[in-house]
Tab-separated table of C-alpha atoms and ligand atoms in Angstrom:
chain	number	residue	atom	x	y	z
A	20	MET	CA	366.609	108.474	7.610
A	21	THR	CA	364.239	111.431	7.501
A	22	GLY	CA	363.276	114.050	10.089
A	23	ALA	CA	359.773	114.107	8.622
A	24	SER	CA	356.406	114.027	10.402
A	25	CYS	CA	354.667	112.881	7.232
A	26	VAL	CA	355.971	110.379	4.626
A	27	THR	CA	354.249	109.321	1.382
A	28	VAL	CA	355.148	106.095	-0.434
A	29	ARG	CA	353.968	105.209	-3.935
A	30	VAL	CA	353.535	101.486	-4.676
A	31	PRO	CA	352.598	99.614	-7.878
A	32	ALA	CA	349.993	96.962	-8.703
A	33	LYS	CA	351.184	93.703	-10.247
A	34	VAL	CA	350.175	91.308	-12.964
A	35	ASN	CA	351.356	87.701	-13.114
A	36	VAL	CA	352.590	87.059	-16.642
A	37	GLN	CA	353.083	83.430	-15.639
A	38	LEU	CA	351.182	81.892	-12.755
A	39	ALA	CA	351.938	78.158	-12.607
A	40	VAL	CA	350.162	76.495	-9.674
A	41	GLY	CA	351.149	73.159	-8.128
A	42	ALA	CA	348.962	70.737	-6.190
A	43	ALA	CA	347.781	71.777	-2.701
A	44	ARG	CA	350.469	71.096	-0.062
A	45	PRO	CA	349.671	69.507	3.308
A	46	ASP	CA	349.688	73.036	4.838
A	47	GLY	CA	347.005	74.106	2.336
A	48	PHE	CA	349.297	76.452	0.400
A	49	HIS	CA	350.230	75.765	-3.221
A	50	ASP	CA	353.735	75.842	-4.632
A	51	LEU	CA	353.895	78.434	-7.369
A	52	ALA	CA	356.130	79.500	-10.199
A	53	ASN	CA	355.037	83.042	-10.432
A	54	VAL	CA	356.457	85.680	-12.769
A	55	PHE	CA	355.462	89.036	-11.315
A	56	LEU	CA	355.467	92.240	-13.298
A	57	ALA	CA	354.836	95.602	-11.621
A	58	VAL	CA	352.598	97.925	-13.648
A	59	SER	CA	352.146	101.698	-13.578
A	60	LEU	CA	348.940	101.671	-11.563
A	61	PHE	CA	349.733	102.989	-8.099
A	62	ASP	CA	348.371	103.362	-4.581
A	63	GLU	CA	349.903	105.985	-2.290
A	64	VAL	CA	350.186	105.481	1.454
A	65	THR	CA	350.919	108.490	3.675
A	66	ALA	CA	352.135	107.877	7.230
A	67	THR	CA	351.640	110.806	9.626
A	68	ALA	CA	352.716	111.031	13.258
A	69	ALA	CA	349.650	110.418	15.476
A	70	ASP	CA	348.576	109.410	19.016
A	71	ALA	CA	347.145	106.025	17.928
A	72	LEU	CA	347.122	103.630	14.954
A	73	THR	CA	344.377	104.772	12.566
A	74	VAL	CA	343.656	104.166	8.869
A	75	SER	CA	341.704	106.171	6.280
A	76	CYS	CA	341.180	105.518	2.589
A	77	GLU	CA	340.053	107.479	-0.467
A	78	GLY	CA	339.301	106.294	-4.003
A	79	PRO	CA	336.533	104.608	-6.017
A	80	ASP	CA	336.733	101.333	-4.000
A	81	ALA	CA	337.375	102.979	-0.606
A	82	ASP	CA	334.172	101.600	0.930
A	83	GLN	CA	335.492	98.025	0.463
A	84	VAL	CA	338.758	98.645	2.302
A	85	PRO	CA	338.824	97.666	6.003
A	86	LEU	CA	339.942	100.539	8.250
A	87	ASP	CA	340.692	98.377	11.290
A	88	ARG	CA	343.750	96.343	12.280
A	89	THR	CA	342.993	93.784	9.515
A	90	ASN	CA	344.136	96.329	6.917
A	91	LEU	CA	347.520	95.125	5.681
A	92	ALA	CA	348.920	98.642	6.014
A	93	ALA	CA	347.988	98.670	9.724
A	94	ARG	CA	349.408	95.178	10.219
A	95	ALA	CA	352.680	96.269	8.606
A	96	ALA	CA	352.910	99.209	11.027
A	97	GLU	CA	352.175	96.940	14.002
A	98	ILE	CA	354.803	94.335	13.070
A	99	LEU	CA	357.467	96.969	12.396
A	100	ALA	CA	356.719	98.793	15.655
A	101	ALA	CA	356.763	95.531	17.664
A	102	ARG	CA	360.195	94.640	16.226
A	103	ALA	CA	361.497	98.104	17.110
A	104	GLY	CA	359.946	98.010	20.591
A	105	ILE	CA	357.875	101.158	20.035
A	106	ALA	CA	354.127	101.897	20.006
A	107	PRO	CA	352.559	101.715	16.513
A	108	HIS	CA	351.268	105.270	16.724
A	109	VAL	CA	350.691	106.477	13.188
A	110	HIS	CA	347.885	107.605	10.912
A	111	LEU	CA	347.951	105.775	7.581
A	112	HIS	CA	346.065	107.350	4.681
A	113	ILE	CA	345.632	105.191	1.577
A	114	ALA	CA	344.940	106.915	-1.758
A	115	LYS	CA	343.650	103.843	-3.573
A	116	SER	CA	343.723	103.367	-7.336
A	117	ILE	CA	344.440	99.612	-7.409
A	118	PRO	CA	341.149	97.647	-7.641
A	119	VAL	CA	340.182	95.974	-4.339
A	120	ALA	CA	340.077	92.138	-4.383
A	121	GLY	CA	340.960	92.403	-8.065
A	122	GLY	CA	343.932	90.042	-8.352
A	123	MET	CA	346.421	92.925	-8.581
A	124	ALA	CA	347.806	92.643	-5.035
A	125	GLY	CA	346.366	95.977	-3.863
A	126	GLY	CA	346.313	95.086	-0.174
A	127	SER	CA	349.827	93.661	-0.410
A	128	ALA	CA	350.955	96.881	-2.097
A	129	ASP	CA	349.564	98.956	0.773
A	130	GLY	CA	351.297	96.682	3.304
A	131	ALA	CA	354.684	97.183	1.618
A	132	ALA	CA	354.079	100.938	1.254
A	133	ALA	CA	353.081	101.363	4.914
A	134	LEU	CA	356.144	99.430	6.017
A	135	LEU	CA	358.483	101.717	4.063
A	136	ALA	CA	356.607	104.871	5.114
A	137	CYS	CA	356.633	103.953	8.840
A	138	ASP	CA	360.283	102.950	8.669
A	139	ALA	CA	361.123	106.439	7.378
A	140	LEU	CA	358.683	108.244	9.718
A	141	TRP	CA	360.039	106.456	12.800
A	142	LYS	CA	363.650	106.846	11.580
A	143	LEU	CA	364.321	103.139	12.043
A	144	ASP	CA	366.511	102.617	8.971
A	145	THR	CA	365.627	98.895	9.002
A	146	PRO	CA	367.927	96.849	6.732
A	147	ARG	CA	366.321	95.914	3.405
A	148	ALA	CA	366.586	92.176	4.154
A	149	GLU	CA	364.629	92.656	7.384
A	150	LEU	CA	361.953	94.693	5.582
A	151	LEU	CA	361.633	91.817	3.090
A	152	ASP	CA	361.242	89.336	5.984
A	153	ILE	CA	358.406	91.414	7.417
A	154	CYS	CA	356.824	91.579	3.949
A	155	ALA	CA	356.913	87.762	3.680
A	156	GLU	CA	355.287	87.547	7.119
A	157	LEU	CA	352.503	89.867	5.905
A	158	GLY	CA	351.702	87.812	2.793
A	159	SER	CA	353.055	85.976	-0.233
A	160	ASP	CA	352.696	88.926	-2.639
A	161	VAL	CA	354.000	91.628	-0.295
A	162	PRO	CA	357.774	91.211	-0.923
A	163	PHE	CA	357.249	91.816	-4.637
A	164	SER	CA	355.319	95.025	-3.932
A	165	LEU	CA	358.408	96.326	-2.123
A	166	VAL	CA	360.822	95.248	-4.855
A	167	GLY	CA	358.781	95.983	-8.036
A	168	GLY	CA	360.176	95.633	-11.556
A	169	ALA	CA	359.930	92.023	-12.677
A	170	ALA	CA	360.727	88.921	-10.634
A	171	LEU	CA	360.268	85.192	-10.455
A	172	GLY	CA	358.537	84.169	-7.231
A	173	THR	CA	358.884	80.599	-5.986
A	174	GLY	CA	357.762	78.842	-2.790
A	175	ARG	CA	354.375	80.431	-2.010
A	176	GLY	CA	355.530	83.230	-4.350
A	177	GLU	CA	357.541	85.060	-1.687
A	178	ILE	CA	361.057	83.864	-2.666
A	179	LEU	CA	362.024	86.406	-5.316
A	180	THR	CA	364.634	86.362	-8.066
A	181	PRO	CA	364.751	89.528	-10.203
A	182	VAL	CA	364.368	88.958	-13.963
A	183	ASP	CA	364.899	91.247	-16.983
A	184	ALA	CA	361.899	92.893	-18.590
A	185	GLY	CA	361.540	95.204	-21.585
A	186	THR	CA	358.759	97.800	-21.762
A	187	PHE	CA	355.217	96.579	-22.447
A	188	HIS	CA	351.817	98.265	-22.771
A	189	TRP	CA	348.738	96.886	-21.014
A	190	VAL	CA	345.092	97.644	-20.474
A	191	PHE	CA	343.404	96.360	-17.318
A	192	ALA	CA	339.638	95.891	-17.189
A	193	VAL	CA	338.250	96.287	-13.679
A	194	ALA	CA	335.252	93.997	-13.085
A	195	HIS	CA	332.163	94.561	-10.950
A	196	GLY	CA	332.845	93.205	-7.452
A	197	GLY	CA	335.871	91.227	-6.299
A	198	LEU	CA	336.905	87.581	-6.032
A	199	SER	CA	338.335	86.002	-2.909
A	200	THR	CA	341.814	84.596	-3.613
A	201	PRO	CA	341.280	81.571	-1.267
A	202	ALA	CA	337.963	80.826	-3.048
A	203	VAL	CA	339.750	80.816	-6.423
A	204	PHE	CA	342.420	78.413	-5.078
A	205	ARG	CA	339.632	76.153	-3.739
A	206	ALA	CA	338.028	76.177	-7.217
A	207	PHE	CA	341.467	75.284	-8.665
A	208	ASP	CA	341.639	72.304	-6.265
A	209	ARG	CA	338.148	71.158	-7.317
A	210	LEU	CA	338.921	71.483	-11.039
A	211	THR	CA	342.208	69.569	-10.734
A	212	ALA	CA	341.017	66.937	-8.207
A	213	ASP	CA	341.204	64.059	-10.718
A	214	THR	CA	344.407	65.108	-12.482
A	215	VAL	CA	348.118	64.942	-11.740
A	216	VAL	CA	349.113	68.595	-11.284
A	217	PRO	CA	352.659	69.129	-12.622
A	218	VAL	CA	355.332	70.684	-10.424
A	219	PRO	CA	355.233	74.405	-11.293
A	220	ARG	CA	358.244	75.656	-13.227
A	221	ALA	CA	359.079	79.021	-14.757
A	222	SER	CA	358.800	78.969	-18.544
A	223	PRO	CA	362.178	79.737	-20.227
A	224	GLU	CA	360.277	80.932	-23.339
A	225	LEU	CA	358.273	83.383	-21.266
A	226	LEU	CA	361.341	84.743	-19.449
A	227	ALA	CA	363.135	85.224	-22.794
A	228	ALA	CA	360.087	87.008	-24.249
A	229	LEU	CA	359.827	89.238	-21.182
A	230	ALA	CA	363.486	90.236	-21.453
A	231	SER	CA	363.241	90.859	-25.212
A	232	GLY	CA	360.513	93.514	-24.953
A	233	ASP	CA	358.796	91.849	-27.960
A	234	PRO	CA	355.033	91.968	-27.283
A	235	ASP	CA	354.213	89.260	-29.862
A	236	ALA	CA	356.644	86.852	-28.191
A	237	LEU	CA	355.255	87.650	-24.727
A	238	ALA	CA	351.657	87.310	-25.958
A	239	ALA	CA	352.412	83.763	-27.134
A	240	THR	CA	353.713	82.688	-23.710
A	241	LEU	CA	351.374	84.332	-21.138
A	242	VAL	CA	349.761	81.727	-18.876
A	243	ASN	CA	347.635	81.771	-15.733
A	244	ASP	CA	346.737	78.375	-14.226
A	245	LEU	CA	344.130	80.115	-12.031
A	246	GLN	CA	342.212	81.392	-15.060
A	247	PRO	CA	339.877	78.349	-15.436
A	248	ALA	CA	339.152	78.540	-11.694
A	249	ALA	CA	338.379	82.284	-11.840
A	250	LEU	CA	336.188	81.748	-14.941
A	251	SER	CA	334.328	78.902	-13.203
A	252	LEU	CA	333.323	81.388	-10.485
A	253	ARG	CA	332.753	84.345	-12.845
A	254	PRO	CA	331.885	82.934	-16.335
A	255	GLU	CA	330.980	86.417	-17.608
A	256	LEU	CA	334.692	87.348	-17.584
A	257	ALA	CA	334.927	85.388	-20.854
A	258	ASP	CA	332.958	88.245	-22.495
A	259	THR	CA	335.496	90.801	-21.265
A	260	LEU	CA	338.426	88.686	-22.516
A	261	ALA	CA	336.779	88.247	-25.937
A	262	ALA	CA	336.011	91.975	-26.254
A	263	GLY	CA	339.661	92.901	-25.660
A	264	THR	CA	341.100	90.444	-28.166
A	265	GLY	CA	338.355	91.430	-30.636
A	266	ALA	CA	339.580	95.042	-30.378
A	267	GLY	CA	343.186	94.093	-31.175
A	268	ALA	CA	344.799	93.040	-27.876
A	269	LEU	CA	347.680	90.641	-28.563
A	270	ALA	CA	346.687	88.488	-25.572
A	271	ALA	CA	344.155	88.520	-22.759
A	272	LEU	CA	344.271	86.839	-19.387
A	273	VAL	CA	342.775	86.970	-15.931
A	274	SER	CA	345.098	88.920	-13.623
A	275	GLY	CA	346.190	86.649	-10.761
A	276	SER	CA	343.075	85.305	-9.053
A	277	GLY	CA	340.897	87.860	-10.875
A	278	PRO	CA	338.392	89.239	-11.567
A	279	THR	CA	340.486	92.031	-13.125
A	280	THR	CA	341.487	91.056	-16.663
A	281	ALA	CA	344.754	92.063	-18.346
A	282	PHE	CA	345.256	92.832	-22.049
A	283	LEU	CA	348.707	92.996	-23.600
A	284	VAL	CA	348.718	95.538	-26.440
A	285	ARG	CA	351.320	96.635	-28.984
A	286	ASP	CA	351.523	100.343	-28.090
A	287	ALA	CA	349.731	103.314	-26.506
A	288	GLU	CA	347.538	103.793	-29.598
A	289	SER	CA	346.305	100.201	-29.449
A	290	ALA	CA	345.795	100.591	-25.686
A	291	ALA	CA	343.378	103.482	-26.303
A	292	LYS	CA	341.432	101.417	-28.871
A	293	VAL	CA	341.209	98.345	-26.652
A	294	ALA	CA	340.216	100.450	-23.626
A	295	ALA	CA	337.416	102.132	-25.622
A	296	ALA	CA	336.064	98.726	-26.725
A	297	LEU	CA	336.220	97.354	-23.176
A	298	GLU	CA	334.400	100.401	-21.750
A	299	ALA	CA	331.392	99.390	-23.892
A	300	VAL	CA	331.212	95.881	-22.366
A	301	PRO	CA	328.726	95.550	-19.453
A	302	THR	CA	331.096	93.184	-17.571
A	303	CYS	CA	333.780	95.908	-17.445
A	304	ARG	CA	333.468	98.593	-14.747
A	305	ALA	CA	336.484	100.691	-15.759
A	306	THR	CA	339.722	100.449	-17.721
A	307	ARG	CA	343.282	101.326	-16.731
A	308	PRO	CA	345.882	101.659	-19.521
A	309	THR	CA	349.359	101.096	-18.034
A	310	THR	CA	352.945	100.244	-18.876
A	311	SER	CA	355.434	97.856	-17.291
A	312	PRO	CA	357.779	97.404	-15.549
A	313	ALA	CA	357.172	99.910	-12.729
A	314	PRO	CA	359.447	100.542	-9.732
A	315	GLY	CA	358.595	99.025	-6.346
A	316	ALA	CA	357.513	100.941	-3.247
A	317	THR	CA	359.248	104.347	-3.263
A	318	VAL	CA	359.201	107.339	-0.908
A	319	VAL	CA	357.820	110.209	-3.016
A	320	ALA	CA	357.363	112.878	-0.328
A	321	ALA	CA	358.608	113.493	3.208
A	322	PHE	CA	357.981	116.714	5.122
B	28	ATP	P1	346.039	89.326	-4.458
B	28	ATP	O1	346.194	89.736	-5.879
B	28	ATP	O2	347.280	89.563	-3.618
B	28	ATP	O3	345.433	87.989	-4.258
B	28	ATP	P2	343.788	91.095	-4.446
B	28	ATP	O4	344.321	92.236	-5.239
B	28	ATP	O5	342.896	90.131	-5.158
B	28	ATP	O6	344.993	90.333	-3.778
B	28	ATP	P3	343.224	92.884	-2.298
B	28	ATP	O7	342.847	94.160	-2.984
B	28	ATP	O8	344.572	92.805	-1.704
B	28	ATP	O9	342.972	91.631	-3.227
B	28	ATP	O10	342.080	92.633	-1.196
B	28	ATP	C1	341.767	91.378	-0.651
B	28	ATP	C2	341.062	91.619	0.686
B	28	ATP	O11	342.042	92.077	1.613
B	28	ATP	C3	340.014	92.720	0.646
B	28	ATP	O12	338.748	92.197	0.342
B	28	ATP	C4	340.087	93.332	2.034
B	28	ATP	O13	339.140	92.750	2.904
B	28	ATP	C5	341.467	92.970	2.567
B	28	ATP	N1	342.396	94.106	2.739
B	28	ATP	C6	343.229	94.283	3.767
B	28	ATP	N2	343.967	95.388	3.604
B	28	ATP	C7	343.617	95.944	2.444
B	28	ATP	C8	344.053	97.104	1.754
B	28	ATP	N3	344.978	97.927	2.229
B	28	ATP	N4	343.488	97.352	0.550
B	28	ATP	C9	342.540	96.509	0.053
B	28	ATP	N5	342.086	95.413	0.689
B	28	ATP	C10	342.613	95.123	1.877
């Protein structure tokens, strides 16, 4: 509980170190075995008492972020307010560093952050389990944004089991433009139409490598079943992946549905080298060296 009129929540981006995708279900969703890892690339959402529900956004991709009720931060505020029987009167300001439509769950992150910020601003003290239910209602990746750290997601990705993770260093290469997650899943369906898609299962080798903190072991086990689909829509991402491994990255993969690419590196020194090489590649718009795991959505200021 706070007596604040302004609450700021910091929330991390994620990378999927394993993204195993099953065949399309009758409801159109895909079963997933999804190992989420939160990385130290953060958005901040500030909730301020207001007379109406409004959203603003700052950051390099701000012009691509919807400021209406379709923004996941606004939807989070609306759902929370409806459950509490109050009007969703709040101004939500998003300081955005997570690439938009980049496969790093930026919108989901803002949804989780807004939920936590409004809960504190409105002094609701909603039980954690209920906040997680609202997150799952908002989207498959939203519960993990609240929880952070490292977790195995099953079902559509929203059923979370925490897993152990040592510290790892990463470089993310932000691409030009975004990719629509549904479009990437449709490409996955096309590419796998004539094959028997195995039931997705978490890899024990990958979970052991993640817990060990050994980057060579993790590099050998990283897997993203959506990567061929993302590359079929954006073939030029292959150049970015090759540039990172050429500069010494231990492994390279498309982050989630892309088009952001993720490079696992040995240490901060290697991260700087890989980032410099990626900056020279025309398919790379910007680089973000990070570490993992990062904490989930956290109140960082209330006044
Ligand atoms: P995921 O990794 O969960 O598939 P993503 O990182 O690829 O998602 P987002 O950045 O979440 O993609 O954006 C996807 C779309 O969601 C955007 O194109 C935008 O229209 C919409 N959107 C809604 N709310 C937000 C938000 N707060 N920030 C960014 N995009 C948002």
